[in-house]
Coordinates of C-alpha atoms in Angstrom, one line a residue:
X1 CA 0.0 0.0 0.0
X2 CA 1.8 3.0 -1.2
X3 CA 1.0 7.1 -0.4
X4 CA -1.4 8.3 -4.0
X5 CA -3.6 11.2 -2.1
X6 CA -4.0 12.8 0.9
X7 CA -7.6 14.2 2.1
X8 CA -8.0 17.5 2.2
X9 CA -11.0 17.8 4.6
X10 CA -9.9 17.6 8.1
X11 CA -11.5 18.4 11.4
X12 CA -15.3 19.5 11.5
X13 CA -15.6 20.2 8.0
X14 CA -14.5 16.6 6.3
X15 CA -16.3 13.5 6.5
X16 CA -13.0 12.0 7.3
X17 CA -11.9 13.1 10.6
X18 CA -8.5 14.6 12.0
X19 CA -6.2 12.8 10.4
X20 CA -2.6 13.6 8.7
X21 CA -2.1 11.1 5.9
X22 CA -4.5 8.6 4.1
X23 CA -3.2 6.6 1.5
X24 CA -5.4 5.1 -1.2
X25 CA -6.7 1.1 -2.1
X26 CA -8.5 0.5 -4.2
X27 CA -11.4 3.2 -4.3
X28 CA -10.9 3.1 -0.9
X29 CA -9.0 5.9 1.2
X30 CA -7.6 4.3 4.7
X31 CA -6.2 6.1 7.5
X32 CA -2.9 5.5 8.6
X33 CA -3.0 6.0 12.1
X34 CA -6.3 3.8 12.2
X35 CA -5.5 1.6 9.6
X36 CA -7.2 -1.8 10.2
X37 CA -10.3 0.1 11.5
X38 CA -11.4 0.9 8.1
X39 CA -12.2 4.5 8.2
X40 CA -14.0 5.1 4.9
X41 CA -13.1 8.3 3.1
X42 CA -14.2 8.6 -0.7
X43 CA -11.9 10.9 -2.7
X44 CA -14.9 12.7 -4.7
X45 CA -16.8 12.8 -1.2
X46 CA -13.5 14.4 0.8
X47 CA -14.5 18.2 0.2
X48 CA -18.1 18.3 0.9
X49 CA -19.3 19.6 4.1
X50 CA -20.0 17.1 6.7
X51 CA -23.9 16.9 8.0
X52 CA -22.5 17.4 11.5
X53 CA -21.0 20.8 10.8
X54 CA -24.5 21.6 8.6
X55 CA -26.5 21.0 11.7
X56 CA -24.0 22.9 14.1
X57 CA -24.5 26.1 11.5
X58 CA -28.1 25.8 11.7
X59 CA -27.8 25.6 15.3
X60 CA -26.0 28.7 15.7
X61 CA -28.3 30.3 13.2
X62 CA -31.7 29.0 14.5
X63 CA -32.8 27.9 18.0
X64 CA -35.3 25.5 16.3
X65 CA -32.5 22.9 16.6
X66 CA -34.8 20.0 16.0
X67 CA -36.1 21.6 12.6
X68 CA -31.9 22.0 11.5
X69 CA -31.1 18.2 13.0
X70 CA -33.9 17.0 11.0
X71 CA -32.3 18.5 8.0
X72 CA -29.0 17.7 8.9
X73 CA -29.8 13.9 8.7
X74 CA -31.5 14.4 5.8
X75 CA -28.1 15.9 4.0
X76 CA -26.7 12.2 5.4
X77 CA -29.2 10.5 2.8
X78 CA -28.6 12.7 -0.1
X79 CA -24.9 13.4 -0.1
X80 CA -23.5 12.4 -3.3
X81 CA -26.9 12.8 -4.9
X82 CA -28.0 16.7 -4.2
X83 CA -25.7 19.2 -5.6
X84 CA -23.7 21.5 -2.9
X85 CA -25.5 24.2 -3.7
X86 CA -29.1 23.0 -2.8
X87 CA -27.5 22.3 0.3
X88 CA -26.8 25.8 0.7
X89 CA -30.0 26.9 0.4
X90 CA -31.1 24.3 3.3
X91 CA -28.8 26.3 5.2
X92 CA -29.8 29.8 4.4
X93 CA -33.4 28.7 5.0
X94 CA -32.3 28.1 8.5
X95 CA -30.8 31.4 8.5
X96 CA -33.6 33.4 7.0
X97 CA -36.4 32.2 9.3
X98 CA -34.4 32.7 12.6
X99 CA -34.0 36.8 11.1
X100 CA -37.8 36.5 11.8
X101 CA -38.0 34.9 14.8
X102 CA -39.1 37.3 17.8
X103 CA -36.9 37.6 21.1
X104 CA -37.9 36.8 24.4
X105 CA -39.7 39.6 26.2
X106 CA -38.4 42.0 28.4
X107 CA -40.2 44.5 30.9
X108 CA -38.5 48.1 30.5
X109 CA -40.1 51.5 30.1
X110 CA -38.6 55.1 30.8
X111 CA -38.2 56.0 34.5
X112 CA -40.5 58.6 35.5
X113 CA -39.3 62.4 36.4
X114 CA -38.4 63.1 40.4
X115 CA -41.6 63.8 42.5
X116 CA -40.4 64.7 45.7
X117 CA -37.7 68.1 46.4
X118 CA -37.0 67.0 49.7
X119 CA -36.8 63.0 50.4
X120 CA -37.5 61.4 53.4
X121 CA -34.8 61.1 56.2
X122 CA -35.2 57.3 55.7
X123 CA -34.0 54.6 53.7
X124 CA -36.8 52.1 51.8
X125 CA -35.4 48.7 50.9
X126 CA -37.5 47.2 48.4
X127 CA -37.7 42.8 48.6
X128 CA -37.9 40.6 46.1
X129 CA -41.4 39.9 44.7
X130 CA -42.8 36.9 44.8
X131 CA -44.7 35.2 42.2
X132 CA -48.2 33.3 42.7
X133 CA -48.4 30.1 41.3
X134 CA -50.5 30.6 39.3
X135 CA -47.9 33.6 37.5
X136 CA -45.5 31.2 35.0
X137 CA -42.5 32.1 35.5
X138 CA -40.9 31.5 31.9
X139 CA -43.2 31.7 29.3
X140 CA -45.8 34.9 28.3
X141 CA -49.5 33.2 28.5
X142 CA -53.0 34.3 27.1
X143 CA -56.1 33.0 28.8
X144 CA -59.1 32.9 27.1
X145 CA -62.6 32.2 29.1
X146 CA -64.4 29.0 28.0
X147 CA -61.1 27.8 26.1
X148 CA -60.4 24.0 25.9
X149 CA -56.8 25.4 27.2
X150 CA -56.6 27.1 30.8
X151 CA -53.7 29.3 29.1
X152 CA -51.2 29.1 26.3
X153 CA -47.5 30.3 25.9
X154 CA -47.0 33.0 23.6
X155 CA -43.4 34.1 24.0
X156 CA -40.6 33.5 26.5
X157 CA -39.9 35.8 29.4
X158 CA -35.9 36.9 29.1
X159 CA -35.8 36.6 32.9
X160 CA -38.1 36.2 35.6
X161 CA -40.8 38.8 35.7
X162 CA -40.6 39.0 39.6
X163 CA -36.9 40.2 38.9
X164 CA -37.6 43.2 36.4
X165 CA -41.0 44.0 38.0
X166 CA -38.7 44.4 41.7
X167 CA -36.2 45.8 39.6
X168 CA -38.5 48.6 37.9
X169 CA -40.2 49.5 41.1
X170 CA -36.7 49.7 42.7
X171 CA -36.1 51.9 39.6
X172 CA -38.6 54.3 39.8
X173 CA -38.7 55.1 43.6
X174 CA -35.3 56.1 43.4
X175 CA -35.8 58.1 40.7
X176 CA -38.7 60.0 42.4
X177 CA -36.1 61.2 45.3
X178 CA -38.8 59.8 47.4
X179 CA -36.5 58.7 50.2
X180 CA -33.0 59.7 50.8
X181 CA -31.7 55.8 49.8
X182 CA -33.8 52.9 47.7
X183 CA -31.4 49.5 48.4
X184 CA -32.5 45.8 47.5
X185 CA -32.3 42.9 50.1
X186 CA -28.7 42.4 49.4
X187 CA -27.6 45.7 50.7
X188 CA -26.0 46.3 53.7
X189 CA -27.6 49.8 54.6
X190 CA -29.5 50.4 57.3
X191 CA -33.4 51.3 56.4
X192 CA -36.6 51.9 58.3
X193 CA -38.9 50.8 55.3
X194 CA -39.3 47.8 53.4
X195 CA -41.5 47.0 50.2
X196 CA -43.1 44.0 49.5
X197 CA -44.9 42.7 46.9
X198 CA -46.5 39.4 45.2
X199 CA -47.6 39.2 41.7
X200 CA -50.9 37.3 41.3
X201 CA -51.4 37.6 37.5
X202 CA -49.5 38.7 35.0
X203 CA -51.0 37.7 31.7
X204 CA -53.1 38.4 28.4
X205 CA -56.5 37.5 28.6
X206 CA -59.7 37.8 25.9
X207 CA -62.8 38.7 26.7
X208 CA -65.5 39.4 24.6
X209 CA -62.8 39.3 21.2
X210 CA -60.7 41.7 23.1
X211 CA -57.6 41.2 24.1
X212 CA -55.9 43.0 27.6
X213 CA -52.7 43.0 29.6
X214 CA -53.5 41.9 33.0
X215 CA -51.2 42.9 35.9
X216 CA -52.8 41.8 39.2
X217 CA -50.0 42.6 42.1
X218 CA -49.9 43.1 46.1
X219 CA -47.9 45.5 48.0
X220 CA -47.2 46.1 51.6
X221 CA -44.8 48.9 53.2
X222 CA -43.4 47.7 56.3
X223 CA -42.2 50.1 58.9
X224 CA -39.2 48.9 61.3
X225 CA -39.8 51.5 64.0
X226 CA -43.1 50.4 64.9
X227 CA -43.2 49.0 68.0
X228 CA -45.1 46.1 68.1
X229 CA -44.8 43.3 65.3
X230 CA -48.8 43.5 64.7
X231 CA -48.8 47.2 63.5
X232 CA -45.4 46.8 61.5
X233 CA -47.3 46.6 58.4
X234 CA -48.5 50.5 58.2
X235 CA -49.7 50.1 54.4
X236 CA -51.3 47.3 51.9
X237 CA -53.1 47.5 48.6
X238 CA -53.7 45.6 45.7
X239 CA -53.3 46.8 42.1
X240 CA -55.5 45.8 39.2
X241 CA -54.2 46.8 35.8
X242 CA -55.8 46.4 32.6
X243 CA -54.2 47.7 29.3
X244 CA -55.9 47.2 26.3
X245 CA -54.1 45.0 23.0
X246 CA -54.4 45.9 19.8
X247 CA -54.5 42.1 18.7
X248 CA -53.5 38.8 20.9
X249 CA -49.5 38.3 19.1
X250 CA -46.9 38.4 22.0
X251 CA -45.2 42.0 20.9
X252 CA -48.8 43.6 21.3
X253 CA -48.8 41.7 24.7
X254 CA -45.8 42.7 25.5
X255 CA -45.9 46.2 24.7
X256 CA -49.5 46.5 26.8
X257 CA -48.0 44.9 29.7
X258 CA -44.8 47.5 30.0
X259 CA -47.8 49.8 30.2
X260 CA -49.1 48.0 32.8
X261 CA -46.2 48.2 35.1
X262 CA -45.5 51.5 34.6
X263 CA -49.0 52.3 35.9
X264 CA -48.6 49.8 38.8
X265 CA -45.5 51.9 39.7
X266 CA -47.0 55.2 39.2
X267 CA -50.0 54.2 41.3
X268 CA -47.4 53.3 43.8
X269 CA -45.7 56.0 44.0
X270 CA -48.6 58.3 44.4
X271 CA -49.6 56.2 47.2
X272 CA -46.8 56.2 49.2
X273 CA -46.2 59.6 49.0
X274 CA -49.8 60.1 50.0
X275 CA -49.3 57.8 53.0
X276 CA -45.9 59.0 54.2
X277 CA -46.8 62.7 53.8
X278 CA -49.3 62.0 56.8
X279 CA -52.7 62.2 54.9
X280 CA -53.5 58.6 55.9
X281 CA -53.3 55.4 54.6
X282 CA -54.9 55.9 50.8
X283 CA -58.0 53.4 50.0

């Protein structure tokens, strides 16, 4: 057996493999540092892509990996019978519909103007929400009344919506110079207050062919210088936000539910400022 070609393809992109030298019988290429194993390597075959690197460019093109495995296998079948450039457009057709494809959704709006010209001597650290279970904590639902299906995913959350919900209200008390500090649960201040919340729904929902952005969300200010435990808890309301969709696809969902927030917050706000400007607690 004597050295006639060497394989050009190596590492991801040849059917071959990493090898160095493969020497020829027959119709048959061999690898020398394998050779008794029988690694197969056609010389018209040796400078087509592999299916394996196919699939891994669809994958990094497309997170339908299934759809791009799927095609990927099927390049195993026709190699050698489709030409390279039908192939190609397999690929690109991967490419073209992930351009499409929608990212997951993220709660941000822009943080409102300062309220207060003098904050309170007091710090307000604001806790992490909670979420009911009834809240799910990956995916965007719809729920429609009388549906076969309690709800249905639209689009995926980017993080959890207790996070940027905490994180927003956090935000936007700061911003109003409400109280001389805002600090989450991690910080090592001192602080008299503390926020609380717990998201009960946070959703789409039809009703009568109409779609709405539901935020349904409980808050409670606690204040440390109470005396007794039982009166700690010197404020609690619950907020019921509806923003109308202009149609039930997750961006309009999305865009009516940043709305939703913001009004939460503002509501909030207004509130607390009521409540720690000694008018009373607000109703």
């Amino acid at each position: 057996m004597r050295p006639d070609k060497v394989c050009q393809g190596t590492g991801l992109f040849s059917p071959c493999g990493p090898v160095q030298e493969r020497v020829q019988s027959g119709g048959t290429f061999f690898d020398n540092k394998h050779h008794g194993r029988g690694k197969r390597c056609v010389s018209q075959r040796c400078e087509r892509p592999s299916p394996i690197a196919l699939g891994m460019l669809c994958r990094l093109f497309n997170m339908r990996g299934f759809i791009c495995l799927y095609i990927s296998v099927l390049v195993t079948f026709l190699r050698g019978r489709v030409p390279l450039a039908a192939v190609s457009f397999l690929v690109a057709g991967c490419a073209m519909q992930s351009s499409v494809r929608m990212q997951p959704i993220i709660l941000d709006y822009d943080p409102p103007s300062r309220m207060a010209n003098v904050p309170i001597p007091n710090n307000l650290m604001v806790y992490q929400f909670l979420l009911a279970e009834s809240v799910n904590p990956q995916y965007v639902t719809i729920v429609e009344p009388g549906s076969s299906v309690s709800q249905r995913a639209v689009e995926r959350w980017r993080e959890n919506p207790a996070e940027m919900i905490t994180n927003l209200t956090l935000r936007d008390l700061a911003r109003s110079g409400m109280f001389e500090h805002v600090v989450d649960q991690f910080s090592t201040m001192s602080y008299r207050y503390a926020l609380d919340g717990t998201i009960r729904a946070l959703q789409g929902q039809i009703r009568d062919k109409k779609v709405f952005a539901v935020l349904h969300l409980e808050a409670s200010l606690i204040d440390f210088e109470v005396a007794w435990a039982s009166d700690k808890i010197i404020f609690t309301k619950t907020y019921h936000v509806e923003i109308p969709c202009k149609d039930s696809s997750a961006s309009a969902i999305a865009a009516s539910l940043n709305r939703a927030v913001a009004e939460y917050s503002r509501l909030l706000r207004t509130d607390l400022e009521t409540l720690l400007a000694g008018k009373g607690s607000p109703q």
